[in-house]
Amino acid sequence: MNARPTKFIFVTGGVLSGLGKGLSAAAIGALLEGRGLRVSFLKLDPYLNVDPGTMNPVQHGEVYVTDDGAETDLDLGHYERFTTARTSQINNVTAGRVYDTVIARERRGDYLGGTVQVIPHVTDEIKARIKKAAEGVDLLITEVGGTVGDIESLPFLEAIRQYRADVGRENVCYVHLALVPFVPSAGELKTKPLQHSVKELQSVGISPDLLLCRTDRYLPRSVKAKIALFCNVDEDAVATAKDVEHIYEVPLLFHAEGVDEKLCRILGIWTGRPNVEAWEKLVHTIKHPKREVRIAMVGKYVDLTDAYKSLNEALHHGGAANEAKVEIVYVDSEKLEDASALAHVHGILVPHGFGSRGVEGKIRAVRYARERRIPYFGICYGMQMAVIEYARHVAGLEGANSSEVDPETPHPVIALLPDQRGVESKGGTMRLGAWPCVLQEGTQAFAAYGERELSERHRHRYEFNPDYRDRLSRAGLVLSGCSPDGRLVEVIEIADHPWFVGCQFHPEFKSTPFRPHPLFVAFIGAAVRKQAGGAL
Ligand code: GLN
């Protein structure tokens, strides 16, 4: 049992989506963690999918994978990057999962013939999930997905409304983020959309305690006063959530606006001021890079870079560690007929992917990196592409492929392992979550990690085919990391190359600005050397 009662912050969003609710929740968490609180997060998603695992990344953005193998919303990535909180299955709850649980219970007869309703059965289930996520922490920050006013989010709003009465008024705080647009023709910041969304929230019984106003400029005092008056909040509870150049400025911006101070006062939390020095240093490093490198990301979802959220961040972390700005050039693998688009980059990265679209373009990019000695980093599918490329063009295995792409290939160097074959249902065969790996000393991967044993998160179905281990090793491919039992190949590399590493796992999920992932640091380091034209 906690001596102090757990505190709850609920974050909702208004006017339109995409205003940065997840980032705001993460930044608030960072500041309150900086004040010494143990913080955790919960993302409530109003859609009916049971989890985002099967959702198209173009629609939904990246699927973030936790250590325990949950396929979750990308906001959990923000939470883990901004704080030391580690998320799991319990930190992301969709309406689909809630209804799934309630209906399963109804089928089992648990409701004893009663009528099963949104209130109280669905709302009780939501509240039980909030309670579970709050176990063992001082503060739970719950973000309600979607926009206030959506039909889907109503049960969630009702549940968080009730929560205040359940745990005590002094333990709950409602934060609402909404747009305050500057309308150039009027030369004015317009507060009406915000007022309407607050009204919408009030109509379901929630009165926000603190407003985050997303704008492109600081709100003048008079505008804050007007918002306070119309929305029934204290004037010092109206904070400007101004656009920033770098996401890691958000905690500093909120701190300067007095957000953490006000939240502590509302919740009756007595702490010292947070230490924001580490954030200041980080932002300074990011804003004053000594050099700039260009990295080509050769993938399929180039139109929506949210699909590569953690990856982009991990590249920037690797950049900051090398005092380098990383410019990411998105290259559509389907359009990569020749490799000229890659002529001016200092590193090439092929990320995760599924299906056969754009595969030959990715293989072309790998070949270009290998032959031109450009630093190469292959992640998951990108590792598999590197194995295929090596098999075809170095080991002489003509037509080598992944059986995902070509089930008839004469050389399935990437394939389903025997125990996976025959399992058809989606999601059922994935290798998900944290798996241990042992590195071979003297390899590039070992040099990066500086240790032999590691644990990284996976999300894939296909594997390096063990039948080809000997042939590919004999042809010079280095199998630098394997599962502890030696059965699964987890990391491959090429010895005679400035930096060429492919890993079957997703290192980007564990990279944070303060603990940049070693493989990203090493990759960007190699790109920096390439750009300097130095001794490669
Ligand atoms: N499509 C590949 C597989 O299922 C790679 C998946 C990925 O890149 N995450 O094995």
PDB file of C-alpha atoms and ligand atoms in Angstrom, residues 351-355 379-382 384 402 404 414 416 430 458-463 504 506, ligand 1:
ATOM      1  CA  PRO A 351      13.219  -0.169 -41.477  1.00  0.00           C
ATOM      2  CA  HIS A 352      10.561  -2.714 -40.589  1.00  0.00           C
ATOM      3  CA  GLY A 353       7.969  -3.708 -43.149  1.00  0.00           C
ATOM      4  CA  PHE A 354       5.487  -6.322 -44.179  1.00  0.00           C
ATOM      5  CA  GLY A 355       4.487  -7.856 -47.523  1.00  0.00           C
ATOM      6  CA  ILE A 379      15.998  -3.137 -38.796  1.00  0.00           C
ATOM      7  CA  CYS A 380      13.814  -6.239 -38.811  1.00  0.00           C
ATOM      8  CA  TYR A 381      12.690  -6.368 -42.465  1.00  0.00           C
ATOM      9  CA  GLY A 382      15.788  -4.294 -43.191  1.00  0.00           C
ATOM     10  CA  GLN A 384      16.057  -9.678 -43.723  1.00  0.00           C
ATOM     11  CA  SER A 402      11.963 -14.485 -48.016  1.00  0.00           C
ATOM     12  CA  GLU A 404       6.886 -14.063 -47.159  1.00  0.00           C
ATOM     13  CA  ILE A 414      14.258 -15.957 -44.600  1.00  0.00           C
ATOM     14  CA  LEU A 416       8.935 -19.402 -41.128  1.00  0.00           C
ATOM     15  CA  MET A 430       4.321 -13.229 -34.318  1.00  0.00           C
ATOM     16  CA  HIS A 458      10.645  -8.077 -31.468  1.00  0.00           C
ATOM     17  CA  ARG A 459       7.658  -7.948 -33.787  1.00  0.00           C
ATOM     18  CA  HIS A 460       7.926 -10.248 -36.768  1.00  0.00           C
ATOM     19  CA  ARG A 461       6.894 -13.604 -38.122  1.00  0.00           C
ATOM     20  CA  TYR A 462       9.786 -14.676 -40.321  1.00  0.00           C
ATOM     21  CA  GLU A 463      13.300 -15.649 -39.273  1.00  0.00           C
ATOM     22  CA  GLN A 504      15.993  -8.847 -36.274  1.00  0.00           C
ATOM     23  CA  HIS A 506      13.537  -3.183 -32.937  1.00  0.00           C
TER      24      HIS A 506
HETATM   25  N1  GLN B   1       7.670  -8.883 -42.475  1.00  0.00           N
HETATM   26  C1  GLN B   1       8.752  -9.393 -41.715  1.00  0.00           C
HETATM   27  C2  GLN B   1       8.348 -10.527 -40.776  1.00  0.00           C
HETATM   28  O1  GLN B   1       7.182 -10.669 -40.486  1.00  0.00           O
HETATM   29  C3  GLN B   1       9.447  -8.297 -40.932  1.00  0.00           C
HETATM   30  C4  GLN B   1       8.565  -7.652 -39.905  1.00  0.00           C
HETATM   31  C5  GLN B   1       9.124  -6.356 -39.400  1.00  0.00           C
HETATM   32  O2  GLN B   1       9.923  -5.707 -40.067  1.00  0.00           O
HETATM   33  N2  GLN B   1       8.713  -5.927 -38.226  1.00  0.00           N
HETATM   34  O3  GLN B   1       9.177 -11.269 -40.340  1.00  0.00           O
END
